[in-house]
Amino acid sequence: MDISIFEGVRTPFYYYDRELLERTLDTIDACTAGTPMRMHYAVKANSDPGVMRIIAGRGYGADCVSGNEIDLAVECGFDPQKIYYAGVGKTDEEILKGLRHGIGCFNIESMEEIDILKELAAKEGRKATVALRVNPNIDAHTHEYITTGLKENKFGIDLRMLEEAVRRVRASESLDLGGLHFHIGSQITISEPFKILCERINELKTRFRLDGVEFRFFNVGGGLGIDYDNPDENPIPDFRTYFDTILSNLDLDEGQEVHCELGRAIVGQCGSLISRVVLVKQGLEKSFVIVDAGMSDLLRPALYGAHHKIDNLSAAIGSEMKTYDVVGPICESSDVFGKGETLPATKRGDLIAFRSAGAYGSAMASRYNMRDLPGSLIK
Ligand code: LLP
């Protein structure tokens, strides 16, 4: 990689490969053209305005989970009609913001929320389109912190309460029932859970049709995973298999749409956290590469035990390989990016890339230890 593009940029910062992002979006467009699939970008994965503008430029909708995300999505050019607002604990202030922007849909997660939105929309003299988020009780076989579709989860409406929820929305003059919403988890790398989800949706569709309920859309959520171990070999996720699984297993009527809210699969591989080696500490039994990025910049290793591939961008080809623990400067023993990493001989001042960090990287950065937030460069 030509690191001259990083000259003069203060580390640590997130680098987004514009060309790869565009190619990823091209792939999605090619797979979904002419289908009833509509894409909504999950803003929570990466809310860098530069990244968001590129995605908005493709005509995507936005999946937002806070009032601030709604504001930012509008600012970055997303059509308010294509902004969907989800979350288990929307405040009145946030709901009002959504109503006043005229957003396309509120994804409702509880019976209580139906009543709150109904009242606020009536007060504002508006009719709000809603989708009921259903907890489909599917094991997505992913990390326990990011599985969401299981029964004991805080997300969504239990299947047994759904009929009552549908009735309640349909009885309200200020609410309009648009569809059903699902999300079974994140970083899912096999097709089976998505196939089961489609079967559940088909069952619900048939069951509610008996009551004369026709949904305009089904939102299947996000969740498609990326290859963290081999970002160079697999820079673009297998969208073809993913979309084929959904489109071939969902039984849709004429005019019915499928909405999908991918985050990680769109932005994950195009981003790297670029950091500089502060020093290499020679211990008695170990060598530590200490970099100027830490868990405040990229939390996933500390929080989930995630591993991001580590590249030394400055090392000459053919350098001798050595073993290091790669750690950050923060006062926590979990501030570790990799243990026993094999890297080319590394020295003070080298540039290090933590790969596949475009999703839930900068978005989860904090100012812990009063550190500056990481910068960003899109090129
Ligand atoms: N829709 C809903 C309702 C969600 O909760 C999420 C993610 C998405 C869509 C987007 O999912 P994706 O396509 O990115 O998998 N911080 C964790 C991931 C948390 C995901 C939360 N929900 C991580 O770093 O792995």
Short mmCIF file of C-alpha atoms and ligand atoms in Angstrom, two decimals:
data_model
loop_
_atom_site.label_atom_id
_atom_site.label_comp_id
_atom_site.label_asym_id
_atom_site.label_seq_id
_atom_site.Cartn_x
_atom_site.Cartn_y
_atom_site.Cartn_z
CA MET A 1 0.00 0.00 0.00
CA ASP A 2 1.25 3.49 -0.86
CA ILE A 3 1.51 5.22 2.49
CA SER A 4 2.50 8.57 1.04
CA ILE A 5 -1.22 9.47 1.11
CA PHE A 6 -0.95 9.46 4.91
CA GLU A 7 1.87 11.99 5.03
CA GLY A 8 1.18 14.82 7.44
CA VAL A 9 -2.00 13.23 8.82
CA ARG A 10 -2.06 13.12 12.60
CA THR A 11 -2.34 9.58 14.01
CA PRO A 12 -4.42 7.76 15.05
CA PHE A 13 -7.04 8.23 12.36
CA TYR A 14 -9.51 6.18 10.37
CA TYR A 15 -8.69 5.77 6.72
CA TYR A 16 -11.58 4.93 4.39
CA ASP A 17 -10.76 3.52 0.99
CA ARG A 18 -13.26 5.35 -1.20
CA GLU A 19 -12.71 3.10 -4.17
CA LEU A 20 -13.49 -0.04 -2.13
CA LEU A 21 -16.60 1.57 -0.63
CA GLU A 22 -17.82 2.49 -4.11
CA ARG A 23 -17.12 -1.03 -5.40
CA THR A 24 -19.00 -2.50 -2.45
CA LEU A 25 -21.99 -0.26 -3.21
CA ASP A 26 -21.76 -1.16 -6.92
CA THR A 27 -21.94 -4.84 -5.97
CA ILE A 28 -25.03 -4.28 -3.83
CA ASP A 29 -26.66 -2.24 -6.59
CA ALA A 30 -25.94 -4.98 -9.13
CA CYS A 31 -27.44 -7.66 -6.86
CA THR A 32 -30.60 -5.70 -6.02
CA ALA A 33 -31.39 -3.96 -9.34
CA GLY A 34 -34.83 -4.89 -10.57
CA THR A 35 -35.77 -6.63 -7.29
CA PRO A 36 -38.20 -5.45 -4.59
CA MET A 37 -35.22 -5.06 -2.21
CA ARG A 38 -34.63 -1.57 -0.77
CA MET A 39 -31.41 -0.74 1.07
CA HIS A 40 -31.26 1.26 4.28
CA TYR A 41 -27.80 1.96 5.63
CA ALA A 42 -27.43 1.29 9.39
CA VAL A 43 -25.92 4.62 10.45
CA LYS A 44 -24.78 3.23 13.80
CA ALA A 45 -22.03 1.28 12.02
CA ASN A 46 -20.29 4.44 10.88
CA SER A 47 -21.58 7.98 11.10
CA ASP A 48 -18.62 9.69 9.47
CA PRO A 49 -20.32 12.40 7.39
CA GLY A 50 -18.02 11.79 4.40
CA VAL A 51 -18.89 8.08 4.38
CA MET A 52 -22.57 8.83 4.88
CA ARG A 53 -22.69 11.29 1.98
CA ILE A 54 -21.26 8.69 -0.39
CA ILE A 55 -23.94 6.20 0.68
CA ALA A 56 -26.75 8.79 0.59
CA GLY A 57 -25.65 9.63 -2.96
CA ARG A 58 -26.71 6.11 -3.98
CA GLY A 59 -30.30 6.79 -2.98
CA TYR A 60 -30.17 4.47 0.03
CA GLY A 61 -32.43 4.95 2.99
CA ALA A 62 -31.05 5.27 6.53
CA ASP A 63 -31.68 3.13 9.60
CA CYS A 64 -31.29 5.47 12.57
CA VAL A 65 -31.34 4.74 16.28
CA SER A 66 -31.29 8.20 17.83
CA GLY A 67 -32.54 11.70 17.21
CA ASN A 68 -28.99 12.82 16.50
CA GLU A 69 -28.58 10.11 13.86
CA ILE A 70 -31.78 11.35 12.21
CA ASP A 71 -30.45 14.93 12.12
CA LEU A 72 -27.13 13.78 10.70
CA ALA A 73 -28.77 11.56 8.08
CA VAL A 74 -30.87 14.49 6.88
CA GLU A 75 -27.79 16.74 6.85
CA CYS A 76 -25.85 14.18 4.80
CA GLY A 77 -28.53 14.05 2.14
CA PHE A 78 -30.69 11.03 3.01
CA ASP A 79 -34.31 11.52 1.96
CA PRO A 80 -36.35 11.86 5.21
CA GLN A 81 -39.02 9.62 3.67
CA LYS A 82 -36.40 6.87 3.57
CA ILE A 83 -35.24 7.35 7.16
CA TYR A 84 -36.43 4.63 9.52
CA TYR A 85 -36.11 5.10 13.25
CA ALA A 86 -35.57 2.10 15.54
CA GLY A 87 -34.70 1.65 19.20
CA VAL A 88 -36.19 0.25 22.38
CA GLY A 89 -36.14 3.54 24.28
CA LYS A 90 -36.93 6.48 22.03
CA THR A 91 -37.49 9.62 24.12
CA ASP A 92 -40.43 11.94 23.45
CA GLU A 93 -37.99 14.55 22.20
CA GLU A 94 -36.54 12.08 19.70
CA ILE A 95 -39.94 10.90 18.52
CA LEU A 96 -41.04 14.50 17.97
CA LYS A 97 -37.89 15.13 15.98
CA GLY A 98 -38.69 12.16 13.75
CA LEU A 99 -42.28 13.32 13.29
CA ARG A 100 -41.23 16.85 12.43
CA HIS A 101 -38.68 15.64 9.87
CA GLY A 102 -41.49 13.57 8.35
CA ILE A 103 -39.43 10.37 8.48
CA GLY A 104 -40.63 7.30 6.62
CA CYS A 105 -41.11 4.85 9.46
CA PHE A 106 -40.90 4.27 13.20
CA ASN A 107 -39.88 0.74 14.12
CA ILE A 108 -41.83 -0.02 17.26
CA GLU A 109 -40.45 -2.38 19.87
CA SER A 110 -43.18 -2.62 22.53
CA MET A 111 -46.88 -2.21 23.24
CA GLU A 112 -46.07 0.77 25.43
CA GLU A 113 -44.34 2.51 22.56
CA ILE A 114 -47.40 2.14 20.32
CA ASP A 115 -49.40 4.21 22.80
CA ILE A 116 -46.68 6.84 23.21
CA LEU A 117 -46.20 7.32 19.46
CA LYS A 118 -49.94 7.32 18.86
CA GLU A 119 -50.39 10.19 21.30
CA LEU A 120 -47.43 12.25 20.13
CA ALA A 121 -48.36 11.87 16.45
CA ALA A 122 -51.97 12.87 17.21
CA LYS A 123 -50.78 15.95 19.10
CA GLU A 124 -48.59 16.93 16.16
CA GLY A 125 -51.47 16.37 13.76
CA ARG A 126 -49.51 13.75 11.84
CA LYS A 127 -49.94 10.19 10.78
CA ALA A 128 -46.84 8.10 11.51
CA THR A 129 -46.00 5.00 9.52
CA VAL A 130 -44.86 2.19 11.79
CA ALA A 131 -43.31 -1.23 11.47
CA LEU A 132 -43.64 -3.62 14.38
CA ARG A 133 -40.36 -5.17 15.36
CA VAL A 134 -40.88 -8.82 15.95
CA ASN A 135 -38.59 -10.94 18.02
CA PRO A 136 -38.48 -14.08 15.84
CA ASN A 137 -36.55 -16.21 18.35
CA ILE A 138 -33.81 -17.34 15.97
CA ASP A 139 -30.28 -18.24 17.02
CA ALA A 140 -27.96 -16.38 14.63
CA HIS A 141 -24.88 -18.28 15.90
CA THR A 142 -22.92 -15.14 16.54
CA HIS A 143 -21.28 -13.44 19.55
CA GLU A 144 -23.58 -13.37 22.58
CA TYR A 145 -23.32 -9.57 22.82
CA ILE A 146 -24.56 -9.04 19.26
CA THR A 147 -27.27 -11.65 18.94
CA THR A 148 -30.65 -9.97 19.17
CA GLY A 149 -33.34 -12.31 17.88
CA LEU A 150 -33.46 -14.71 20.83
CA LYS A 151 -36.46 -14.88 23.13
CA GLU A 152 -34.78 -13.57 26.25
CA ASN A 153 -33.59 -10.42 24.49
CA LYS A 154 -34.78 -6.88 25.23
CA PHE A 155 -35.49 -6.27 21.53
CA GLY A 156 -38.75 -6.53 19.68
CA ILE A 157 -42.26 -7.69 20.45
CA ASP A 158 -42.75 -11.29 21.50
CA LEU A 159 -44.53 -13.29 18.80
CA ARG A 160 -47.33 -14.08 21.25
CA MET A 161 -48.11 -10.37 21.66
CA LEU A 162 -48.00 -9.52 17.98
CA GLU A 163 -51.68 -9.94 17.19
CA GLU A 164 -52.64 -7.51 19.91
CA ALA A 165 -49.94 -5.06 18.70
CA VAL A 166 -51.24 -5.19 15.12
CA ARG A 167 -54.78 -4.60 16.35
CA ARG A 168 -53.71 -1.65 18.44
CA VAL A 169 -51.83 0.06 15.60
CA ARG A 170 -54.66 -0.52 13.15
CA ALA A 171 -57.17 0.94 15.57
CA SER A 172 -55.24 4.19 15.87
CA GLU A 173 -55.99 7.12 13.61
CA SER A 174 -52.55 8.64 13.97
CA LEU A 175 -50.68 5.44 13.06
CA ASP A 176 -50.38 3.60 9.78
CA LEU A 177 -49.12 0.01 9.79
CA GLY A 178 -46.51 -0.32 7.04
CA GLY A 179 -44.82 -3.59 7.79
CA LEU A 180 -42.90 -5.84 10.10
CA HIS A 181 -39.32 -5.39 11.21
CA PHE A 182 -36.78 -8.05 12.19
CA HIS A 183 -33.10 -8.16 13.06
CA ILE A 184 -31.57 -11.39 14.27
CA GLY A 185 -28.01 -10.34 15.05
CA SER A 186 -24.78 -9.09 13.58
CA GLN A 187 -21.64 -10.59 11.98
CA ILE A 188 -23.62 -13.55 10.65
CA THR A 189 -21.54 -15.51 8.17
CA ILE A 190 -23.87 -18.39 7.27
CA SER A 191 -27.11 -18.32 5.26
CA GLU A 192 -29.18 -20.64 7.42
CA PRO A 193 -30.41 -18.06 10.00
CA PHE A 194 -31.56 -15.72 7.20
CA LYS A 195 -33.39 -18.61 5.55
CA ILE A 196 -35.19 -19.44 8.81
CA LEU A 197 -36.06 -15.76 9.20
CA CYS A 198 -37.72 -15.77 5.77
CA GLU A 199 -39.74 -18.83 6.72
CA ARG A 200 -40.95 -17.09 9.90
CA ILE A 201 -41.91 -14.04 7.87
CA ASN A 202 -43.87 -16.17 5.39
CA GLU A 203 -45.77 -17.80 8.26
CA LEU A 204 -46.66 -14.42 9.75
CA LYS A 205 -47.72 -13.07 6.40
CA THR A 206 -50.10 -16.00 5.88
CA ARG A 207 -51.45 -15.81 9.40
CA PHE A 208 -52.21 -12.07 9.27
CA ARG A 209 -53.72 -12.27 5.84
CA LEU A 210 -56.52 -14.30 7.43
CA ASP A 211 -57.35 -11.16 9.44
CA GLY A 212 -57.23 -9.01 6.33
CA VAL A 213 -53.84 -7.47 7.17
CA GLU A 214 -51.57 -6.81 4.18
CA PHE A 215 -48.07 -5.56 4.95
CA ARG A 216 -46.45 -3.21 2.45
CA PHE A 217 -42.94 -4.28 3.42
CA PHE A 218 -40.87 -6.64 5.51
CA ASN A 219 -37.67 -5.24 6.97
CA VAL A 220 -35.19 -8.10 7.47
CA GLY A 221 -32.69 -5.99 9.43
CA GLY A 222 -28.94 -6.19 8.92
CA GLY A 223 -26.39 -8.69 10.10
CA LEU A 224 -24.37 -9.90 7.12
CA GLY A 225 -20.82 -10.47 8.35
CA ILE A 226 -17.39 -9.74 6.90
CA ASP A 227 -14.12 -11.70 6.76
CA TYR A 228 -11.99 -10.17 9.51
CA ASP A 229 -9.20 -12.71 9.02
CA ASN A 230 -8.72 -12.21 5.28
CA PRO A 231 -9.64 -8.64 4.33
CA ASP A 232 -7.39 -8.67 1.26
CA GLU A 233 -8.78 -11.94 -0.11
CA ASN A 234 -12.42 -11.05 0.70
CA PRO A 235 -12.77 -7.27 0.58
CA ILE A 236 -16.42 -7.49 -0.49
CA PRO A 237 -18.87 -9.73 1.38
CA ASP A 238 -20.85 -12.36 -0.46
CA PHE A 239 -23.86 -10.16 -1.20
CA ARG A 240 -25.01 -12.40 -4.01
CA THR A 241 -25.64 -15.38 -1.70
CA TYR A 242 -27.17 -13.14 0.96
CA PHE A 243 -29.67 -11.40 -1.32
CA ASP A 244 -30.44 -14.64 -3.19
CA THR A 245 -31.20 -16.35 0.13
CA ILE A 246 -33.65 -13.64 1.08
CA LEU A 247 -35.26 -13.10 -2.29
CA SER A 248 -35.65 -16.79 -3.06
CA ASN A 249 -37.03 -17.75 0.36
CA LEU A 250 -39.41 -14.84 0.96
CA ASP A 251 -42.81 -15.29 -0.47
CA LEU A 252 -43.74 -11.77 -1.62
CA ASP A 253 -46.87 -10.46 -3.25
CA GLU A 254 -46.91 -8.01 -6.13
CA GLY A 255 -45.88 -4.60 -4.82
CA GLN A 256 -44.59 -5.88 -1.48
CA GLU A 257 -41.04 -4.71 -0.67
CA VAL A 258 -38.18 -6.17 1.36
CA HIS A 259 -36.14 -3.65 3.29
CA CYS A 260 -32.72 -4.45 4.50
CA GLU A 261 -30.53 -2.44 6.86
CA LEU A 262 -26.93 -3.47 6.48
CA GLY A 263 -24.17 -1.66 8.31
CA ARG A 264 -21.01 -3.71 8.74
CA ALA A 265 -21.18 -5.39 5.33
CA ILE A 266 -21.24 -1.99 3.62
CA VAL A 267 -18.54 -0.09 5.51
CA GLY A 268 -16.53 -2.69 7.46
CA GLN A 269 -13.80 -3.60 5.00
CA CYS A 270 -13.17 -0.13 3.56
CA GLY A 271 -11.91 1.25 6.87
CA SER A 272 -8.62 0.85 8.72
CA LEU A 273 -7.46 2.47 11.91
CA ILE A 274 -4.03 3.92 11.17
CA SER A 275 -1.71 4.29 14.11
CA ARG A 276 1.94 5.03 14.77
CA VAL A 277 4.31 2.95 16.88
CA VAL A 278 5.28 5.04 19.91
CA LEU A 279 7.95 2.58 20.98
CA VAL A 280 8.82 -1.09 21.03
CA LYS A 281 9.24 -2.25 24.60
CA GLN A 282 11.61 -5.11 25.09
CA GLY A 283 10.44 -7.18 28.08
CA LEU A 284 12.25 -10.19 29.48
CA GLU A 285 9.98 -12.69 27.79
CA LYS A 286 7.95 -10.60 25.40
CA SER A 287 8.22 -7.64 23.09
CA PHE A 288 5.43 -5.09 23.06
CA VAL A 289 4.62 -2.87 20.14
CA ILE A 290 3.02 0.14 21.81
CA VAL A 291 0.96 2.20 19.39
CA ASP A 292 -0.71 5.59 19.71
CA ALA A 293 -4.20 4.12 19.16
CA GLY A 294 -6.05 2.44 21.98
CA MET A 295 -9.37 0.97 23.00
CA SER A 296 -10.80 4.49 23.01
CA ASP A 297 -10.29 4.53 19.22
CA LEU A 298 -11.23 0.92 18.47
CA LEU A 299 -13.16 -0.76 21.25
CA ARG A 300 -14.08 -4.06 19.60
CA PRO A 301 -11.02 -6.07 20.77
CA ALA A 302 -11.48 -5.00 24.40
CA LEU A 303 -15.27 -5.31 24.39
CA TYR A 304 -15.85 -8.44 22.33
CA GLY A 305 -12.41 -10.07 22.18
CA ALA A 306 -12.54 -9.24 18.46
CA HIS A 307 -9.41 -9.46 16.34
CA HIS A 308 -8.58 -6.99 13.59
CA LYS A 309 -5.80 -8.02 11.23
CA ILE A 310 -2.67 -6.00 11.97
CA ASP A 311 -0.37 -4.79 9.17
CA ASN A 312 2.89 -2.93 9.53
CA LEU A 313 2.65 -0.50 6.61
CA SER A 314 6.20 0.84 6.98
CA ALA A 315 8.14 -2.44 7.03
CA ALA A 316 10.21 -3.27 3.98
CA ILE A 317 9.18 -6.38 2.04
CA GLY A 318 11.27 -9.35 3.13
CA SER A 319 11.95 -8.01 6.63
CA GLU A 320 12.65 -10.57 9.34
CA MET A 321 9.44 -11.71 11.11
CA LYS A 322 9.10 -11.33 14.89
CA THR A 323 6.49 -11.96 17.56
CA TYR A 324 4.90 -9.11 19.50
CA ASP A 325 1.98 -8.19 21.67
CA VAL A 326 0.43 -5.10 20.07
CA VAL A 327 -1.06 -2.81 22.71
CA GLY A 328 -2.39 0.68 23.17
CA PRO A 329 -1.40 3.36 25.70
CA ILE A 330 -4.56 3.28 27.83
CA CYS A 331 -4.55 2.40 31.51
CA GLU A 332 -6.49 -0.87 31.18
CA SER A 333 -5.06 -4.34 30.71
CA SER A 334 -7.73 -5.01 28.09
CA ASP A 335 -6.20 -2.33 25.86
CA VAL A 336 -4.68 -5.00 23.64
CA PHE A 337 -5.05 -5.34 19.86
CA GLY A 338 -3.25 -8.64 19.50
CA LYS A 339 -1.17 -11.12 21.51
CA GLY A 340 1.65 -13.11 19.95
CA GLU A 341 1.27 -11.34 16.60
CA THR A 342 3.78 -12.23 13.92
CA LEU A 343 4.87 -9.00 12.24
CA PRO A 344 7.88 -7.80 10.28
CA ALA A 345 10.53 -6.37 12.62
CA THR A 346 8.81 -3.24 13.92
CA LYS A 347 10.34 -0.01 15.14
CA ARG A 348 9.39 3.32 16.63
CA GLY A 349 7.60 5.52 14.08
CA ASP A 350 6.25 2.69 11.89
CA LEU A 351 2.67 3.01 10.68
CA ILE A 352 0.35 0.20 11.74
CA ALA A 353 -3.06 -0.54 10.20
CA PHE A 354 -5.84 -2.29 12.10
CA ARG A 355 -7.91 -3.63 9.25
CA SER A 356 -11.64 -4.14 8.73
CA ALA A 357 -12.38 -1.31 11.13
CA GLY A 358 -14.85 0.67 9.05
CA ALA A 359 -17.85 -0.59 11.03
CA TYR A 360 -18.26 0.01 14.76
CA GLY A 361 -14.78 1.53 14.86
CA SER A 362 -14.95 5.32 14.86
CA ALA A 363 -18.63 4.99 15.76
CA MET A 364 -17.74 3.49 19.14
CA ALA A 365 -14.75 5.72 19.88
CA SER A 366 -14.73 7.63 23.15
CA ARG A 367 -12.60 10.20 24.91
CA TYR A 368 -11.56 7.83 27.70
CA ASN A 369 -8.33 9.01 29.38
CA MET A 370 -9.22 12.43 27.89
CA ARG A 371 -7.79 11.35 24.58
CA ASP A 372 -8.68 13.11 21.34
CA LEU A 373 -11.16 11.36 19.08
CA PRO A 374 -9.49 9.75 16.07
CA GLY A 375 -9.54 11.77 12.86
CA SER A 376 -10.63 10.52 9.47
CA LEU A 377 -9.36 10.51 5.91
CA ILE A 378 -11.34 9.35 2.88
CA LYS A 379 -9.26 8.76 -0.23
N1 LLP B 1 -30.66 -3.18 12.26
C1 LLP B 1 -30.77 -3.28 13.60
C2 LLP B 1 -32.08 -3.23 14.22
C3 LLP B 1 -29.60 -3.41 14.37
O1 LLP B 1 -29.69 -3.50 15.69
C4 LLP B 1 -28.32 -3.45 13.74
C5 LLP B 1 -27.09 -3.56 14.51
C6 LLP B 1 -28.28 -3.33 12.33
C7 LLP B 1 -29.47 -3.22 11.63
C8 LLP B 1 -27.00 -3.36 11.56
O2 LLP B 1 -26.36 -4.57 11.71
P1 LLP B 1 -25.08 -4.97 10.81
O3 LLP B 1 -25.54 -5.08 9.39
O4 LLP B 1 -24.05 -3.91 10.98
O5 LLP B 1 -24.65 -6.28 11.38
N2 LLP B 1 -20.96 -3.11 17.96
C9 LLP B 1 -21.12 -4.47 17.47
C10 LLP B 1 -22.27 -4.63 16.53
C11 LLP B 1 -23.58 -4.20 17.11
C12 LLP B 1 -24.72 -4.31 16.13
C13 LLP B 1 -25.92 -3.62 16.66
N3 LLP B 1 -27.06 -3.64 15.78
C14 LLP B 1 -19.80 -4.88 16.84
O6 LLP B 1 -18.86 -4.10 16.84
O7 LLP B 1 -19.66 -6.01 16.37
#
